PDB file of C-alpha atoms in Angstrom:
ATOM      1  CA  UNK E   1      -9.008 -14.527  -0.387  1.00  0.00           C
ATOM      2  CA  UNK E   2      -7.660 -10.848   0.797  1.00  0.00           C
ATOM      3  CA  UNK E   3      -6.848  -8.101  -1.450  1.00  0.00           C
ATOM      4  CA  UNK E   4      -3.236  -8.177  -1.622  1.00  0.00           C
ATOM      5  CA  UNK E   5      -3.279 -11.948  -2.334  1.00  0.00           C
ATOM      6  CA  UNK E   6      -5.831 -11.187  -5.091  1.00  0.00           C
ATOM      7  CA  UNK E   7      -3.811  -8.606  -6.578  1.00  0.00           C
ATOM      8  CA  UNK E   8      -0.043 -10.308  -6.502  1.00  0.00           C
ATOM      9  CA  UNK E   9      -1.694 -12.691  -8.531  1.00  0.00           C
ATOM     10  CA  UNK E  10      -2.838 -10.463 -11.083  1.00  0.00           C
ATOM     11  CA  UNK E  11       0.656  -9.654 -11.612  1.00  0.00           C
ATOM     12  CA  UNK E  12       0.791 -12.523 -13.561  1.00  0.00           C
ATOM     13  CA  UNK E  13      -1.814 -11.452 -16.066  1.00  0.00           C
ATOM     14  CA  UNK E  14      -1.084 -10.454 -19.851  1.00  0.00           C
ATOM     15  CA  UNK E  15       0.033  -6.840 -20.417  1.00  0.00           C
ATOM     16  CA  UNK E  16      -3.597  -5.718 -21.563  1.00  0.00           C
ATOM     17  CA  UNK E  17      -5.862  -2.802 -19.974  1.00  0.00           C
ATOM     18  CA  UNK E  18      -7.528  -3.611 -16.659  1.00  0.00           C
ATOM     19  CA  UNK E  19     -10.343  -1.989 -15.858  1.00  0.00           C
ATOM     20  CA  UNK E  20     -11.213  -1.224 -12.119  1.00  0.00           C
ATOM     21  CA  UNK E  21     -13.570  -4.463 -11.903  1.00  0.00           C
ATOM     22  CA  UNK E  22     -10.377  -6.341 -10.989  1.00  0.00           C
ATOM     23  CA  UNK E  23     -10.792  -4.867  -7.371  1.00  0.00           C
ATOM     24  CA  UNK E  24     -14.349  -5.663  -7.195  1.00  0.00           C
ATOM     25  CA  UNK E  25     -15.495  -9.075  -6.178  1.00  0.00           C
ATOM     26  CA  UNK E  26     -12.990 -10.931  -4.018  1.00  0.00           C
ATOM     27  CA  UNK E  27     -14.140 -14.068  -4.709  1.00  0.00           C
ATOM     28  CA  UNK E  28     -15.226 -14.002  -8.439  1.00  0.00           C
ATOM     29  CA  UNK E  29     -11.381 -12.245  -8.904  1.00  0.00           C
ATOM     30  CA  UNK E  30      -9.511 -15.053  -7.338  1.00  0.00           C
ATOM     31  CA  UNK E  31     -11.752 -17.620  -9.368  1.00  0.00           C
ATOM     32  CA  UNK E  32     -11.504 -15.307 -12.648  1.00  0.00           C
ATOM     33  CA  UNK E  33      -8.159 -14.161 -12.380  1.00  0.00           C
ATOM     34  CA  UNK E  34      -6.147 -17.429 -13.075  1.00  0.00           C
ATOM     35  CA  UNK E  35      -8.481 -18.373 -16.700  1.00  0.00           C
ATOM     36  CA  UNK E  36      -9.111 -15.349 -18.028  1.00  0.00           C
ATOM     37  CA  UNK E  37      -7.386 -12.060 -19.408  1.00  0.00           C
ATOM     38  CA  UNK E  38      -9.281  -9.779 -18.036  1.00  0.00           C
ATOM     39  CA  UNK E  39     -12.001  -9.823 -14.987  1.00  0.00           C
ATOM     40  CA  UNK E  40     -15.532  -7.828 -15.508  1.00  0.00           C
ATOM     41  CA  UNK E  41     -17.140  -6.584 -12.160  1.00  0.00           C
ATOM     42  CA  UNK E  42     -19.768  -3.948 -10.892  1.00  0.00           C
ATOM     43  CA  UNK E  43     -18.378  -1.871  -7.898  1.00  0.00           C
ATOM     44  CA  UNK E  44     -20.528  -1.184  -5.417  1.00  0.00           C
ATOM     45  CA  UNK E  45     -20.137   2.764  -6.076  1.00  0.00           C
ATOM     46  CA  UNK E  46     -18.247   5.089  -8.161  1.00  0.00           C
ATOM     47  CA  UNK E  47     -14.549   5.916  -8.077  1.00  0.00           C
ATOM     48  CA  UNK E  48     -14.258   9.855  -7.683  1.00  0.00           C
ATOM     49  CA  UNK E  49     -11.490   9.949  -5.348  1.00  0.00           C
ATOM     50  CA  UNK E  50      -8.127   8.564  -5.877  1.00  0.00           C
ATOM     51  CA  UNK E  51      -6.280   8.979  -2.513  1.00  0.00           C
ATOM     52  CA  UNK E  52      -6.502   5.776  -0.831  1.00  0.00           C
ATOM     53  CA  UNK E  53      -5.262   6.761   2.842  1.00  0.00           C
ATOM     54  CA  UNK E  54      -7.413  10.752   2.596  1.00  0.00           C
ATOM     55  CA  UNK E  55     -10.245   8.396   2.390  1.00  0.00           C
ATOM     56  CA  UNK E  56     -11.577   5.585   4.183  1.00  0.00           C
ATOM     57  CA  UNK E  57     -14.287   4.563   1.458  1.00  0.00           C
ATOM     58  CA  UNK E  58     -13.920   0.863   0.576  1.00  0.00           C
ATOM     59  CA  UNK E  59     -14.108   1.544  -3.093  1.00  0.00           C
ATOM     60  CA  UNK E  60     -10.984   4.054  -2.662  1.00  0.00           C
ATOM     61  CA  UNK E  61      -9.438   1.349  -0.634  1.00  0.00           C
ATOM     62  CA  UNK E  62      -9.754  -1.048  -3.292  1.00  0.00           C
ATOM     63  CA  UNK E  63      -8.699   0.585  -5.964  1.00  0.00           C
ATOM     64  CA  UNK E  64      -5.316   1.689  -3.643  1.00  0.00           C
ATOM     65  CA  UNK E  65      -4.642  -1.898  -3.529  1.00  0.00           C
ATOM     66  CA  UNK E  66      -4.055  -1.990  -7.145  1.00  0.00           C
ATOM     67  CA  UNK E  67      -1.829   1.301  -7.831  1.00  0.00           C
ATOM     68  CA  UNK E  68       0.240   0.945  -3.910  1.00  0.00           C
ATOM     69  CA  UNK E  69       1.552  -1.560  -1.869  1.00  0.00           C
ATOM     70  CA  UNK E  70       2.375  -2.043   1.861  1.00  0.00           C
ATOM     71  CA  UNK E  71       5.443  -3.030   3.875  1.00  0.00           C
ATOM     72  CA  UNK E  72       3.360  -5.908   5.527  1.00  0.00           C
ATOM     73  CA  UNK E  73       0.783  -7.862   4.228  1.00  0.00           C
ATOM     74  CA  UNK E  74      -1.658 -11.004   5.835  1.00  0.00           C
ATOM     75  CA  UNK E  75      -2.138 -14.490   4.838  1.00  0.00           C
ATOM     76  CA  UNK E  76      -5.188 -16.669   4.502  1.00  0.00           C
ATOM     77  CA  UNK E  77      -5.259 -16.513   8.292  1.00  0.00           C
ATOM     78  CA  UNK E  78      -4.752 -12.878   8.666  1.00  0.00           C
ATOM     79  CA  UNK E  79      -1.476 -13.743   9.589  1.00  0.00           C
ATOM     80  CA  UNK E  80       0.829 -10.923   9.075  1.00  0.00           C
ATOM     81  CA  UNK E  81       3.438 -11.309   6.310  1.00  0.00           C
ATOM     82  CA  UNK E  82       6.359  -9.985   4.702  1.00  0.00           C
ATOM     83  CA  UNK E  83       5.291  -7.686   1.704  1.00  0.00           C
ATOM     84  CA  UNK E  84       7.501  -4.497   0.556  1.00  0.00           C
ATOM     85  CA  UNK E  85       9.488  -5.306   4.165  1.00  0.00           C
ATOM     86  CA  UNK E  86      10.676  -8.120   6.220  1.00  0.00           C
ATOM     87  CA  UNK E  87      10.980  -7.098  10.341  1.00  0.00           C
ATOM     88  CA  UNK E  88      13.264  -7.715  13.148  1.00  0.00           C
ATOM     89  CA  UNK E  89      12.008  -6.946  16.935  1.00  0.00           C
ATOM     90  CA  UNK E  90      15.158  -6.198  19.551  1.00  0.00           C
ATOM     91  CA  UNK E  91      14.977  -8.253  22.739  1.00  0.00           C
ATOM     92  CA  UNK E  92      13.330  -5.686  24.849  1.00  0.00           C
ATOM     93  CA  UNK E  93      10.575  -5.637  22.535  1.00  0.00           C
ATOM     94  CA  UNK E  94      11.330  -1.932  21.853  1.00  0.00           C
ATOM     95  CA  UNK E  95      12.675  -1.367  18.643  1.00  0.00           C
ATOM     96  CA  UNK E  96      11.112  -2.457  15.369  1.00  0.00           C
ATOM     97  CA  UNK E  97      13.523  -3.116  12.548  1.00  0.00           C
ATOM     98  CA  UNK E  98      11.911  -2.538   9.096  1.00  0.00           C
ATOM     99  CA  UNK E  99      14.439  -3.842   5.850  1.00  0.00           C
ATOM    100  CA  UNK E 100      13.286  -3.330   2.191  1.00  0.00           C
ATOM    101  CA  UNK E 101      13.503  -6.196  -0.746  1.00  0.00           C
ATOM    102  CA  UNK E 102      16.247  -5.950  -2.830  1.00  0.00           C
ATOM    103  CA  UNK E 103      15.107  -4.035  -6.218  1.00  0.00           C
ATOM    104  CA  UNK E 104      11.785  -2.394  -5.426  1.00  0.00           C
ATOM    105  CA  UNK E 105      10.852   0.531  -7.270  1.00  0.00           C
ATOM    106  CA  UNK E 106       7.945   2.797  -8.229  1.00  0.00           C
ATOM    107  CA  UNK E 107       5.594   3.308 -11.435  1.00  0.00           C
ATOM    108  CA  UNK E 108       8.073   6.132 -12.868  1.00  0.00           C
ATOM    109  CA  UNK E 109      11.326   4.035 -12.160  1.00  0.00           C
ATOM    110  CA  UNK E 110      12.596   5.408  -9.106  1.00  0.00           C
ATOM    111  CA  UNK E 111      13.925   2.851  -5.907  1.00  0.00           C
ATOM    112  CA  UNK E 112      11.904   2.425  -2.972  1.00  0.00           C
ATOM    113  CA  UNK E 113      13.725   3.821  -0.169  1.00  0.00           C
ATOM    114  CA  UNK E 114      13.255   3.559   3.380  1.00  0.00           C
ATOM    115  CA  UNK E 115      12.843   7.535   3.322  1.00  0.00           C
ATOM    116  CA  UNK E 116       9.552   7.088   1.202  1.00  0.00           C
ATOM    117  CA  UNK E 117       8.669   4.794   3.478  1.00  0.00           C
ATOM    118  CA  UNK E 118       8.678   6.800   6.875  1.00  0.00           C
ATOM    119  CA  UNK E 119       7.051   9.348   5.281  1.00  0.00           C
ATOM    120  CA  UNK E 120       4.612   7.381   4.056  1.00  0.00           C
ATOM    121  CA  UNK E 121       4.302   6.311   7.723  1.00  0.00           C
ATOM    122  CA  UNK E 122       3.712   9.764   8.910  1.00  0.00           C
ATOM    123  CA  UNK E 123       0.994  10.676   6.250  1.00  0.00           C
ATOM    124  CA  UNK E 124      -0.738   7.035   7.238  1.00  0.00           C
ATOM    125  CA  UNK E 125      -0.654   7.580  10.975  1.00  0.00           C
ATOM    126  CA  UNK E 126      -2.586  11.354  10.994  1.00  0.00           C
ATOM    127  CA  UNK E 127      -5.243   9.821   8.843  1.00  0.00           C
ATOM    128  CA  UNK E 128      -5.873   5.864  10.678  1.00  0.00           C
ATOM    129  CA  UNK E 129      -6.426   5.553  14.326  1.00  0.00           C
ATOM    130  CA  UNK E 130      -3.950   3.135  15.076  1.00  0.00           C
ATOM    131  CA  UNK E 131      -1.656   4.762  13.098  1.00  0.00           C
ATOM    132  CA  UNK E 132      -2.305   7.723  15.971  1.00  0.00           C
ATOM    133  CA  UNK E 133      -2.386   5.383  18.687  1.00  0.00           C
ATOM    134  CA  UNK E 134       1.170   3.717  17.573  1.00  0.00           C
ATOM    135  CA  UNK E 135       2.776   7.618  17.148  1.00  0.00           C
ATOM    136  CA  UNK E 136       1.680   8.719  20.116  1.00  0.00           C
ATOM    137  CA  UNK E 137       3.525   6.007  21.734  1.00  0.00           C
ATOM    138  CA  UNK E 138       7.250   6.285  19.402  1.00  0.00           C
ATOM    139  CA  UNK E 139      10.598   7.555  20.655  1.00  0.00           C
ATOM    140  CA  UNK E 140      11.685   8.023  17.511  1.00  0.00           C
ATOM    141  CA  UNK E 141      10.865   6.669  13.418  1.00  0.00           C
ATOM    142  CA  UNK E 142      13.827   7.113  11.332  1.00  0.00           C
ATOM    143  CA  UNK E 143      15.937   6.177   8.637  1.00  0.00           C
ATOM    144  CA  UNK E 144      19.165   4.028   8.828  1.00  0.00           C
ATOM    145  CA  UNK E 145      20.257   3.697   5.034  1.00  0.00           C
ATOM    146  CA  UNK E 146      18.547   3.509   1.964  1.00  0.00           C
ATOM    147  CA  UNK E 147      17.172   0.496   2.524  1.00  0.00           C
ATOM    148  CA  UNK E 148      16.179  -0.004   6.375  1.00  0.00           C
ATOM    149  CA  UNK E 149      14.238   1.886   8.723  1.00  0.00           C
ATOM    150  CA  UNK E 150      13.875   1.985  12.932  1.00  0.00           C
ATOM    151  CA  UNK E 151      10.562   2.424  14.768  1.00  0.00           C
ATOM    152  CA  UNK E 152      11.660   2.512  18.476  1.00  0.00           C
ATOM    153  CA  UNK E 153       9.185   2.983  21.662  1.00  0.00           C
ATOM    154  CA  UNK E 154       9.629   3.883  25.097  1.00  0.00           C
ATOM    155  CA  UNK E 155       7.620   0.697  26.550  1.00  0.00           C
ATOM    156  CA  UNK E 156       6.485  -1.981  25.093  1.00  0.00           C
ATOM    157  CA  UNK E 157       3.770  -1.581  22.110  1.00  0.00           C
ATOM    158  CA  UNK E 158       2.540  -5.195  20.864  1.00  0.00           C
ATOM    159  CA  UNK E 159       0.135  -3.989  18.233  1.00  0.00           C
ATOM    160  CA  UNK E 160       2.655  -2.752  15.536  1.00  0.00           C
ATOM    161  CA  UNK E 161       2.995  -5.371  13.357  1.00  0.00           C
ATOM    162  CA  UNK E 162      -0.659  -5.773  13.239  1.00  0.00           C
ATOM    163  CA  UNK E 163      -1.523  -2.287  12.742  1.00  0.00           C
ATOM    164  CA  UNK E 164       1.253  -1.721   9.861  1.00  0.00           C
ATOM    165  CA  UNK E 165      -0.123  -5.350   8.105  1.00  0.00           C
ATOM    166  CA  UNK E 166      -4.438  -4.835   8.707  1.00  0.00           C
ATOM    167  CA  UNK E 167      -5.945  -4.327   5.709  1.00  0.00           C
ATOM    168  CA  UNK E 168      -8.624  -2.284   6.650  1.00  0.00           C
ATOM    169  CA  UNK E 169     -10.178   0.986   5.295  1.00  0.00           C
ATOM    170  CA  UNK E 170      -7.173   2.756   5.348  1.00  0.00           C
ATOM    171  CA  UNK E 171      -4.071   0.475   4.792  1.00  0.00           C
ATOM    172  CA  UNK E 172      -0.201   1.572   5.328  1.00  0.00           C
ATOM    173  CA  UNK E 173       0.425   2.207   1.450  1.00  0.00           C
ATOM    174  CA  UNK E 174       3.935   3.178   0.523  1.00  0.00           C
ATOM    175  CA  UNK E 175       4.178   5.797  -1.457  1.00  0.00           C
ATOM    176  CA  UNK E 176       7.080   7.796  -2.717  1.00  0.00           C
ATOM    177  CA  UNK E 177       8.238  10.707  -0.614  1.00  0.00           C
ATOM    178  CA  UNK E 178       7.698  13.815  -2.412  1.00  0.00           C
ATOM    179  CA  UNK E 179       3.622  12.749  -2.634  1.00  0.00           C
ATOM    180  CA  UNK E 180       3.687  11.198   1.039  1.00  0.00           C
ATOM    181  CA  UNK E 181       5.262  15.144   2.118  1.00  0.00           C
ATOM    182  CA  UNK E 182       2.557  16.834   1.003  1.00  0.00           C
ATOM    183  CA  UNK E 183       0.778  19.329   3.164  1.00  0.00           C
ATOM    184  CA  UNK E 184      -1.594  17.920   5.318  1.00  0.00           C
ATOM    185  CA  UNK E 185      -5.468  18.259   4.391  1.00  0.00           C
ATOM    186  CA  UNK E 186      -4.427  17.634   0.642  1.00  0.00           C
ATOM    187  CA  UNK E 187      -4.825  14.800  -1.581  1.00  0.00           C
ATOM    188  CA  UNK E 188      -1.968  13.288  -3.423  1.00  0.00           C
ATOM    189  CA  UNK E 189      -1.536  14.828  -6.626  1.00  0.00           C
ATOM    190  CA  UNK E 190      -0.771  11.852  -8.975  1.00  0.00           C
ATOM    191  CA  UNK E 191      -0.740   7.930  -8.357  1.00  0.00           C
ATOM    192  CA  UNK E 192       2.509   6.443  -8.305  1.00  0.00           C
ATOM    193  CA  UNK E 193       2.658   3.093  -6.659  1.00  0.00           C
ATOM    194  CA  UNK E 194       4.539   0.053  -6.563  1.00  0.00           C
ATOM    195  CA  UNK E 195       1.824  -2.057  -6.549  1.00  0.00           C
ATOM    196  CA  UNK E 196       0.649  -4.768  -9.371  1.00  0.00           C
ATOM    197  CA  UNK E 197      -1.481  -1.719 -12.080  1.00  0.00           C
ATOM    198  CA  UNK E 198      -0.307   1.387 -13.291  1.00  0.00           C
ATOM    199  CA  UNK E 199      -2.642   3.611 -12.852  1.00  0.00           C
ATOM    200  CA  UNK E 200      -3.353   5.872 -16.708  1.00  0.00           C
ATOM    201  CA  UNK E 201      -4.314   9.294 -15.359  1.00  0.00           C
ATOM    202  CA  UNK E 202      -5.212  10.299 -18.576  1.00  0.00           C
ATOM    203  CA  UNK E 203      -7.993   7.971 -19.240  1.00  0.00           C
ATOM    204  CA  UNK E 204      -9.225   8.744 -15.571  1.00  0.00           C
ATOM    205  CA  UNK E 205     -13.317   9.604 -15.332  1.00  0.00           C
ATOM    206  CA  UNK E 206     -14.311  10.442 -12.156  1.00  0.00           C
ATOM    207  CA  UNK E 207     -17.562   8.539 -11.326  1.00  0.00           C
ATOM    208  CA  UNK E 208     -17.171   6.611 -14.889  1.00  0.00           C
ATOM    209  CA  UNK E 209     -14.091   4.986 -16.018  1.00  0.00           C
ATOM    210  CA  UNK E 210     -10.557   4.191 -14.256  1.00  0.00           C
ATOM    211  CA  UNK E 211      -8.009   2.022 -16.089  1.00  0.00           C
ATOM    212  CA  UNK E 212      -4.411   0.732 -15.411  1.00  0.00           C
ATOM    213  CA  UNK E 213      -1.970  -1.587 -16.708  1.00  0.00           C
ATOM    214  CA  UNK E 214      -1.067  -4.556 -15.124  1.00  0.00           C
ATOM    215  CA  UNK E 215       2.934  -4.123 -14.178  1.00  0.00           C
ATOM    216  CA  UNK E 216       5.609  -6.011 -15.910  1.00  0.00           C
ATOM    217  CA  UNK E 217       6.677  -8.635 -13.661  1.00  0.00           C
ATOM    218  CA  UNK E 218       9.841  -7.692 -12.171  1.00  0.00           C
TER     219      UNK E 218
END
């Protein structure tokens, strides 16, 4: 089972304190998750760094799943899926058509908007390869309202849904603008997702302990 499948359904878990084990073992989560409040795991390594598309290390990666989401997502298949976004493609193949869901919003409140989003774009694409690859290759990325974004290309480019769905080591995670605008070279300073856990910054110990509380459904 993939990450983001594991993690929508831990939106459905009791409002307790989830530690960071809920991100370890795939398979023992999506077994786990469904019978029991809360899901014990050893990681791999330590969490010491928090910004999930600075880094590419899987434990990072992980733990962005819980606190951020992304526009696309993939099935069982690796099919890619609608997740923050749903996606029209003009005729010619051209222009990519990104629309929000109706009521998304971040940790502290605020509405997703599809200016978050293209900037969260940008900060993605200097950091992944494909990202790269795809801007290289864009006439223009730009917002149409507050809800709805265009990615157009010269010629043909067939790998953008992929590339904007993989969940690889380092994702598309939306994140609101003012952290996605940052300079470049710097890490974000807080964690404010959309995603399924709240991330408590104040219980954060580098290397030792990292809780969050799993979101209200919506």
């Amino acid at each position: 089972m993939l990450m983001s499948t594991v993690l929508r359904k831990a939106r459905d878990l009791p409002r307790s304190i989830a530690i960071l084990g809920l991100a370890g073992s795939l398979a023992l989560a999506t077994t786990a998750a469904s019978a029991q409040t809360t899901v014990n795991a050893v990681m791999h390594s330590a969490l010491r760094i928090l910004d999930p598309v600075a880094s590419s290390a899987t434990i990072v990666r992980n733990h962005g799943y819980m606190v951020f989401d992304t526009l696309l997502g993939v099935n069982e298949a690796l099919e890619p899926q609608p997740q923050m976004a749903d996606w029209a493609i003009s005729d010619d193949g051209l222009t990519y058509t990104f629309t929000l869901r109706d009521g998304l919003t971040w940790h502290d409140g605020e509405s997703v908007t599809a200016a978050d989003c293209v900037a969260s774009l940008r900060r993605w694409a200097q950091y992944d390869a494909g990202g790269q690859l795809l801007m290289a290759r864009i006439n223009r990325l730009e917002v149409l309202d507050e809800e709805s974004f265009v990615l157009e290309f010269a010629s043909p480019f067939n790998g953008v849904i992929d590339l904007l769905a993989k969940p690889s080591a380092v994702p598309a995670f939306m994140m609101p603008e003012r952290l996605a605008s940052i300079p470049d070279g710097e890490m974000i300073p807080e964690q404010i997702g959309s995603g399924p856990f709240r991330f408590v910054a104040e219980e954060f110990q580098p290397g030792n302990r990292v809780v969050s509380n799993p979101r209200p459904p919506a």
